[in-house]
Amino acid sequence: MSIKLYGESILREKAKPVAEFGAELEIIVEDMKTKMVDVNGVGLAANQVGLDIALFIAKLDEEVYVFTNPELVPLSTESHISEEGCLSVPGVWVDIERYLKVRLRAQDIKGNHVELELEGFAARVVQHEVDHLNGVLIIDRISPEERRKIVSQLEKIQHQAL
Ligand code: ZN
Protein backbone atom coordinates (compact mmCIF):
# COMPACT_ATOMS: atom_id res chain seq x y z
CA MET A 1 0.00 0.00 0.00
CA SER A 2 1.51 3.31 -1.04
CA ILE A 3 0.19 6.84 -0.66
CA LYS A 4 -1.03 8.39 -3.90
CA LEU A 5 0.27 11.89 -4.48
CA TYR A 6 -1.20 15.04 -5.95
CA GLY A 7 -1.16 14.55 -9.70
CA GLU A 8 -2.53 11.00 -9.63
CA SER A 9 -6.00 10.76 -11.14
CA ILE A 10 -7.60 8.55 -8.49
CA LEU A 11 -7.36 11.45 -6.03
CA ARG A 12 -9.66 13.40 -8.33
CA GLU A 13 -12.37 10.77 -8.70
CA LYS A 14 -15.54 10.46 -6.68
CA ALA A 15 -15.27 7.19 -4.79
CA LYS A 16 -17.78 4.38 -5.42
CA PRO A 17 -20.13 3.41 -2.59
CA VAL A 18 -19.19 0.37 -0.53
CA ALA A 19 -21.81 -2.33 -1.17
CA GLU A 20 -20.13 -5.42 0.25
CA PHE A 21 -18.98 -5.72 3.81
CA GLY A 22 -16.90 -8.61 5.02
CA ALA A 23 -13.46 -10.13 5.37
CA GLU A 24 -12.01 -8.52 2.26
CA LEU A 25 -12.92 -5.04 3.46
CA GLU A 26 -11.56 -5.80 6.92
CA ILE A 27 -8.17 -6.75 5.45
CA ILE A 28 -8.08 -3.50 3.48
CA VAL A 29 -8.88 -1.51 6.63
CA GLU A 30 -6.18 -3.27 8.65
CA ASP A 31 -3.63 -2.41 5.96
CA MET A 32 -4.82 1.18 5.90
CA LYS A 33 -4.52 1.44 9.70
CA THR A 34 -0.96 0.13 9.56
CA LYS A 35 -0.15 2.60 6.81
CA MET A 36 -1.66 5.52 8.69
CA VAL A 37 0.33 4.73 11.83
CA ASP A 38 3.53 4.35 9.72
CA VAL A 39 3.15 7.79 8.21
CA ASN A 40 1.85 9.38 11.39
CA GLY A 41 -1.45 10.48 9.89
CA VAL A 42 -4.75 11.29 11.57
CA GLY A 43 -6.91 10.30 8.63
CA LEU A 44 -6.65 8.27 5.45
CA ALA A 45 -9.14 7.91 2.61
CA ALA A 46 -9.22 4.75 0.50
CA ASN A 47 -8.48 6.60 -2.74
CA GLN A 48 -5.27 7.88 -1.14
CA VAL A 49 -4.00 4.30 -1.25
CA GLY A 50 -5.39 3.66 -4.73
CA LEU A 51 -8.73 2.09 -3.81
CA ASP A 52 -11.82 3.46 -5.49
CA ILE A 53 -14.25 2.98 -2.58
CA ALA A 54 -16.07 5.41 -0.27
CA LEU A 55 -14.21 4.53 2.92
CA PHE A 56 -11.94 6.42 5.25
CA ILE A 57 -10.31 5.89 8.60
CA ALA A 58 -9.75 8.62 11.13
CA LYS A 59 -8.09 8.89 14.50
CA LEU A 60 -10.58 10.62 16.77
CA ASP A 61 -9.87 10.78 20.50
CA GLU A 62 -6.93 8.37 20.21
CA GLU A 63 -9.09 5.69 18.63
CA VAL A 64 -9.13 4.79 14.94
CA TYR A 65 -12.62 4.72 13.43
CA VAL A 66 -13.70 3.31 10.09
CA PHE A 67 -16.42 5.04 8.08
CA THR A 68 -17.92 3.94 4.80
CA ASN A 69 -20.41 5.76 2.57
CA PRO A 70 -20.15 8.94 4.68
CA GLU A 71 -22.47 11.92 4.48
CA LEU A 72 -21.84 15.21 6.24
CA VAL A 73 -24.32 17.78 7.42
CA PRO A 74 -23.10 21.05 8.92
CA LEU A 75 -24.72 21.68 12.32
CA SER A 76 -24.22 25.42 12.21
CA THR A 77 -22.86 28.02 9.84
CA GLU A 78 -20.04 28.70 12.28
CA SER A 79 -16.64 27.97 10.79
CA HIS A 80 -13.03 27.99 11.86
CA ILE A 81 -9.77 28.50 9.99
CA SER A 82 -6.80 26.32 10.83
CA GLU A 83 -3.69 24.94 9.17
CA GLU A 84 -4.04 21.59 7.42
CA GLY A 85 -1.66 19.25 5.72
CA CYS A 86 -2.32 16.15 3.63
CA LEU A 87 -0.38 12.94 3.10
CA SER A 88 -1.09 13.23 -0.63
CA VAL A 89 0.28 16.78 -0.78
CA PRO A 90 3.39 16.33 1.38
CA GLY A 91 5.11 19.38 2.80
CA VAL A 92 2.24 21.73 2.01
CA TRP A 93 0.47 23.41 4.95
CA VAL A 94 -2.38 25.77 4.23
CA ASP A 95 -5.09 27.53 6.20
CA ILE A 96 -8.47 25.95 5.51
CA GLU A 97 -11.90 27.09 6.61
CA ARG A 98 -14.11 24.27 7.92
CA TYR A 99 -17.43 23.97 9.68
CA LEU A 100 -16.97 23.90 13.43
CA LYS A 101 -19.69 21.28 14.03
CA VAL A 102 -20.91 18.56 11.72
CA ARG A 103 -23.07 15.48 11.80
CA LEU A 104 -21.50 12.44 10.18
CA ARG A 105 -23.77 9.70 8.92
CA ALA A 106 -21.99 6.62 7.69
CA GLN A 107 -21.70 2.86 7.93
CA ASP A 108 -19.06 1.11 9.98
CA ILE A 109 -16.86 -1.78 8.85
CA LYS A 110 -19.74 -4.22 9.36
CA GLY A 111 -22.24 -2.10 7.46
CA ASN A 112 -24.05 -0.87 10.58
CA HIS A 113 -25.40 2.65 10.30
CA VAL A 114 -23.73 5.14 12.60
CA GLU A 115 -24.33 8.79 13.32
CA LEU A 116 -21.93 11.07 15.15
CA GLU A 117 -21.86 14.73 16.07
CA LEU A 118 -18.36 16.10 15.86
CA GLU A 119 -16.78 19.38 16.77
CA GLY A 120 -13.46 21.16 16.34
CA PHE A 121 -10.50 19.04 15.29
CA ALA A 122 -12.54 15.85 14.83
CA ALA A 123 -15.04 17.73 12.65
CA ARG A 124 -12.11 19.09 10.62
CA VAL A 125 -10.59 15.63 10.10
CA VAL A 126 -13.81 14.10 8.77
CA GLN A 127 -14.46 17.08 6.48
CA HIS A 128 -10.96 16.63 5.05
CA GLU A 129 -11.52 12.90 4.48
CA VAL A 130 -14.99 13.27 2.96
CA ASP A 131 -13.47 15.85 0.60
CA HIS A 132 -10.99 13.16 -0.52
CA LEU A 133 -13.83 10.77 -1.35
CA ASN A 134 -15.34 13.51 -3.51
CA GLY A 135 -12.05 14.08 -5.33
CA VAL A 136 -11.34 17.34 -3.48
CA LEU A 137 -7.93 18.27 -2.04
CA ILE A 138 -6.89 21.02 0.40
CA ILE A 139 -5.35 23.01 -2.44
CA ASP A 140 -8.84 23.38 -3.95
CA ARG A 141 -9.97 25.21 -0.83
CA ILE A 142 -7.42 28.03 -0.86
CA SER A 143 -7.39 31.33 -2.69
CA PRO A 144 -5.60 31.74 -6.05
CA GLU A 145 -3.00 33.93 -4.28
CA GLU A 146 -2.29 31.23 -1.70
CA ARG A 147 -2.07 28.69 -4.46
CA ARG A 148 0.44 30.78 -6.38
CA LYS A 149 2.76 30.64 -3.36
CA ILE A 150 2.88 26.84 -3.47
CA VAL A 151 2.95 26.30 -7.23
CA SER A 152 6.57 25.11 -7.31
CA GLN A 153 5.96 22.73 -4.38
CA LEU A 154 2.94 21.30 -6.21
CA GLU A 155 4.93 20.85 -9.40
CA LYS A 156 7.58 18.91 -7.49
CA ILE A 157 4.97 16.62 -5.94
CA GLN A 158 3.30 16.09 -9.29
CA HIS A 159 6.67 15.23 -10.82
CA GLN A 160 7.24 12.64 -8.06
CA ALA A 161 3.76 11.21 -8.63
CA LEU A 162 3.94 10.75 -12.39
ZN1 ZN B 1 -5.59 14.41 2.89
Tab-separated table of C-alpha atoms and ligand atoms in Angstrom:
chain	number	residue	atom	x	y	z
A	1	MET	CA	0.000	0.000	0.000
A	2	SER	CA	1.508	3.308	-1.039
A	3	ILE	CA	0.188	6.840	-0.662
A	4	LYS	CA	-1.030	8.393	-3.896
A	5	LEU	CA	0.273	11.888	-4.481
A	6	TYR	CA	-1.195	15.042	-5.948
A	7	GLY	CA	-1.164	14.546	-9.704
A	8	GLU	CA	-2.527	10.996	-9.634
A	9	SER	CA	-5.996	10.760	-11.144
A	10	ILE	CA	-7.602	8.546	-8.488
A	11	LEU	CA	-7.362	11.451	-6.027
A	12	ARG	CA	-9.664	13.405	-8.331
A	13	GLU	CA	-12.367	10.771	-8.696
A	14	LYS	CA	-15.544	10.462	-6.684
A	15	ALA	CA	-15.273	7.185	-4.795
A	16	LYS	CA	-17.783	4.383	-5.415
A	17	PRO	CA	-20.130	3.406	-2.589
A	18	VAL	CA	-19.193	0.372	-0.527
A	19	ALA	CA	-21.806	-2.327	-1.166
A	20	GLU	CA	-20.133	-5.416	0.248
A	21	PHE	CA	-18.984	-5.717	3.812
A	22	GLY	CA	-16.897	-8.615	5.017
A	23	ALA	CA	-13.459	-10.134	5.370
A	24	GLU	CA	-12.010	-8.515	2.257
A	25	LEU	CA	-12.918	-5.036	3.459
A	26	GLU	CA	-11.557	-5.799	6.924
A	27	ILE	CA	-8.175	-6.747	5.448
A	28	ILE	CA	-8.080	-3.500	3.484
A	29	VAL	CA	-8.879	-1.511	6.628
A	30	GLU	CA	-6.180	-3.272	8.655
A	31	ASP	CA	-3.627	-2.414	5.956
A	32	MET	CA	-4.819	1.176	5.903
A	33	LYS	CA	-4.519	1.439	9.695
A	34	THR	CA	-0.961	0.135	9.563
A	35	LYS	CA	-0.149	2.604	6.809
A	36	MET	CA	-1.662	5.524	8.694
A	37	VAL	CA	0.334	4.727	11.827
A	38	ASP	CA	3.528	4.351	9.724
A	39	VAL	CA	3.152	7.792	8.208
A	40	ASN	CA	1.853	9.384	11.395
A	41	GLY	CA	-1.454	10.477	9.891
A	42	VAL	CA	-4.754	11.294	11.575
A	43	GLY	CA	-6.908	10.299	8.633
A	44	LEU	CA	-6.647	8.270	5.454
A	45	ALA	CA	-9.140	7.907	2.614
A	46	ALA	CA	-9.221	4.750	0.496
A	47	ASN	CA	-8.480	6.601	-2.742
A	48	GLN	CA	-5.270	7.875	-1.139
A	49	VAL	CA	-4.002	4.305	-1.254
A	50	GLY	CA	-5.386	3.657	-4.730
A	51	LEU	CA	-8.731	2.087	-3.815
A	52	ASP	CA	-11.822	3.464	-5.489
A	53	ILE	CA	-14.248	2.979	-2.577
A	54	ALA	CA	-16.066	5.412	-0.270
A	55	LEU	CA	-14.209	4.534	2.919
A	56	PHE	CA	-11.942	6.418	5.247
A	57	ILE	CA	-10.312	5.886	8.596
A	58	ALA	CA	-9.749	8.618	11.129
A	59	LYS	CA	-8.086	8.893	14.503
A	60	LEU	CA	-10.582	10.621	16.775
A	61	ASP	CA	-9.870	10.778	20.504
A	62	GLU	CA	-6.928	8.373	20.214
A	63	GLU	CA	-9.088	5.690	18.629
A	64	VAL	CA	-9.125	4.789	14.944
A	65	TYR	CA	-12.617	4.720	13.435
A	66	VAL	CA	-13.704	3.307	10.085
A	67	PHE	CA	-16.422	5.037	8.081
A	68	THR	CA	-17.923	3.944	4.800
A	69	ASN	CA	-20.411	5.762	2.572
A	70	PRO	CA	-20.150	8.937	4.681
A	71	GLU	CA	-22.466	11.917	4.484
A	72	LEU	CA	-21.836	15.207	6.235
A	73	VAL	CA	-24.320	17.776	7.419
A	74	PRO	CA	-23.101	21.054	8.923
A	75	LEU	CA	-24.717	21.676	12.316
A	76	SER	CA	-24.217	25.421	12.210
A	77	THR	CA	-22.859	28.018	9.835
A	78	GLU	CA	-20.039	28.696	12.277
A	79	SER	CA	-16.642	27.975	10.787
A	80	HIS	CA	-13.034	27.986	11.856
A	81	ILE	CA	-9.770	28.503	9.988
A	82	SER	CA	-6.803	26.318	10.830
A	83	GLU	CA	-3.694	24.941	9.166
A	84	GLU	CA	-4.035	21.591	7.417
A	85	GLY	CA	-1.665	19.251	5.717
A	86	CYS	CA	-2.316	16.153	3.631
A	87	LEU	CA	-0.378	12.936	3.098
A	88	SER	CA	-1.088	13.229	-0.634
A	89	VAL	CA	0.275	16.781	-0.778
A	90	PRO	CA	3.390	16.331	1.380
A	91	GLY	CA	5.115	19.384	2.804
A	92	VAL	CA	2.240	21.729	2.009
A	93	TRP	CA	0.474	23.407	4.946
A	94	VAL	CA	-2.383	25.768	4.229
A	95	ASP	CA	-5.093	27.529	6.196
A	96	ILE	CA	-8.472	25.950	5.514
A	97	GLU	CA	-11.897	27.086	6.611
A	98	ARG	CA	-14.112	24.272	7.917
A	99	TYR	CA	-17.431	23.969	9.678
A	100	LEU	CA	-16.966	23.903	13.431
A	101	LYS	CA	-19.686	21.285	14.028
A	102	VAL	CA	-20.913	18.562	11.716
A	103	ARG	CA	-23.073	15.481	11.799
A	104	LEU	CA	-21.502	12.443	10.179
A	105	ARG	CA	-23.772	9.699	8.924
A	106	ALA	CA	-21.987	6.623	7.695
A	107	GLN	CA	-21.699	2.862	7.934
A	108	ASP	CA	-19.055	1.113	9.977
A	109	ILE	CA	-16.862	-1.783	8.854
A	110	LYS	CA	-19.742	-4.222	9.361
A	111	GLY	CA	-22.240	-2.104	7.463
A	112	ASN	CA	-24.055	-0.875	10.579
A	113	HIS	CA	-25.398	2.654	10.302
A	114	VAL	CA	-23.733	5.142	12.603
A	115	GLU	CA	-24.330	8.790	13.317
A	116	LEU	CA	-21.931	11.074	15.148
A	117	GLU	CA	-21.860	14.732	16.067
A	118	LEU	CA	-18.362	16.101	15.862
A	119	GLU	CA	-16.777	19.375	16.773
A	120	GLY	CA	-13.460	21.164	16.343
A	121	PHE	CA	-10.497	19.040	15.287
A	122	ALA	CA	-12.543	15.847	14.833
A	123	ALA	CA	-15.035	17.733	12.652
A	124	ARG	CA	-12.115	19.088	10.620
A	125	VAL	CA	-10.594	15.634	10.100
A	126	VAL	CA	-13.813	14.099	8.771
A	127	GLN	CA	-14.463	17.079	6.477
A	128	HIS	CA	-10.956	16.634	5.047
A	129	GLU	CA	-11.519	12.899	4.481
A	130	VAL	CA	-14.988	13.266	2.960
A	131	ASP	CA	-13.466	15.846	0.595
A	132	HIS	CA	-10.995	13.159	-0.516
A	133	LEU	CA	-13.827	10.772	-1.348
A	134	ASN	CA	-15.341	13.514	-3.512
A	135	GLY	CA	-12.047	14.082	-5.325
A	136	VAL	CA	-11.344	17.339	-3.479
A	137	LEU	CA	-7.932	18.275	-2.044
A	138	ILE	CA	-6.892	21.021	0.399
A	139	ILE	CA	-5.348	23.013	-2.436
A	140	ASP	CA	-8.838	23.383	-3.949
A	141	ARG	CA	-9.974	25.209	-0.828
A	142	ILE	CA	-7.420	28.030	-0.865
A	143	SER	CA	-7.390	31.330	-2.694
A	144	PRO	CA	-5.604	31.736	-6.051
A	145	GLU	CA	-3.002	33.929	-4.280
A	146	GLU	CA	-2.291	31.235	-1.703
A	147	ARG	CA	-2.072	28.685	-4.465
A	148	ARG	CA	0.444	30.780	-6.383
A	149	LYS	CA	2.759	30.641	-3.355
A	150	ILE	CA	2.883	26.844	-3.468
A	151	VAL	CA	2.951	26.295	-7.227
A	152	SER	CA	6.570	25.112	-7.310
A	153	GLN	CA	5.964	22.729	-4.379
A	154	LEU	CA	2.941	21.298	-6.211
A	155	GLU	CA	4.928	20.854	-9.395
A	156	LYS	CA	7.579	18.910	-7.494
A	157	ILE	CA	4.975	16.622	-5.937
A	158	GLN	CA	3.303	16.089	-9.289
A	159	HIS	CA	6.669	15.229	-10.818
A	160	GLN	CA	7.235	12.636	-8.063
A	161	ALA	CA	3.758	11.215	-8.634
A	162	LEU	CA	3.942	10.751	-12.385
B	1	ZN	ZN	-5.589	14.410	2.889
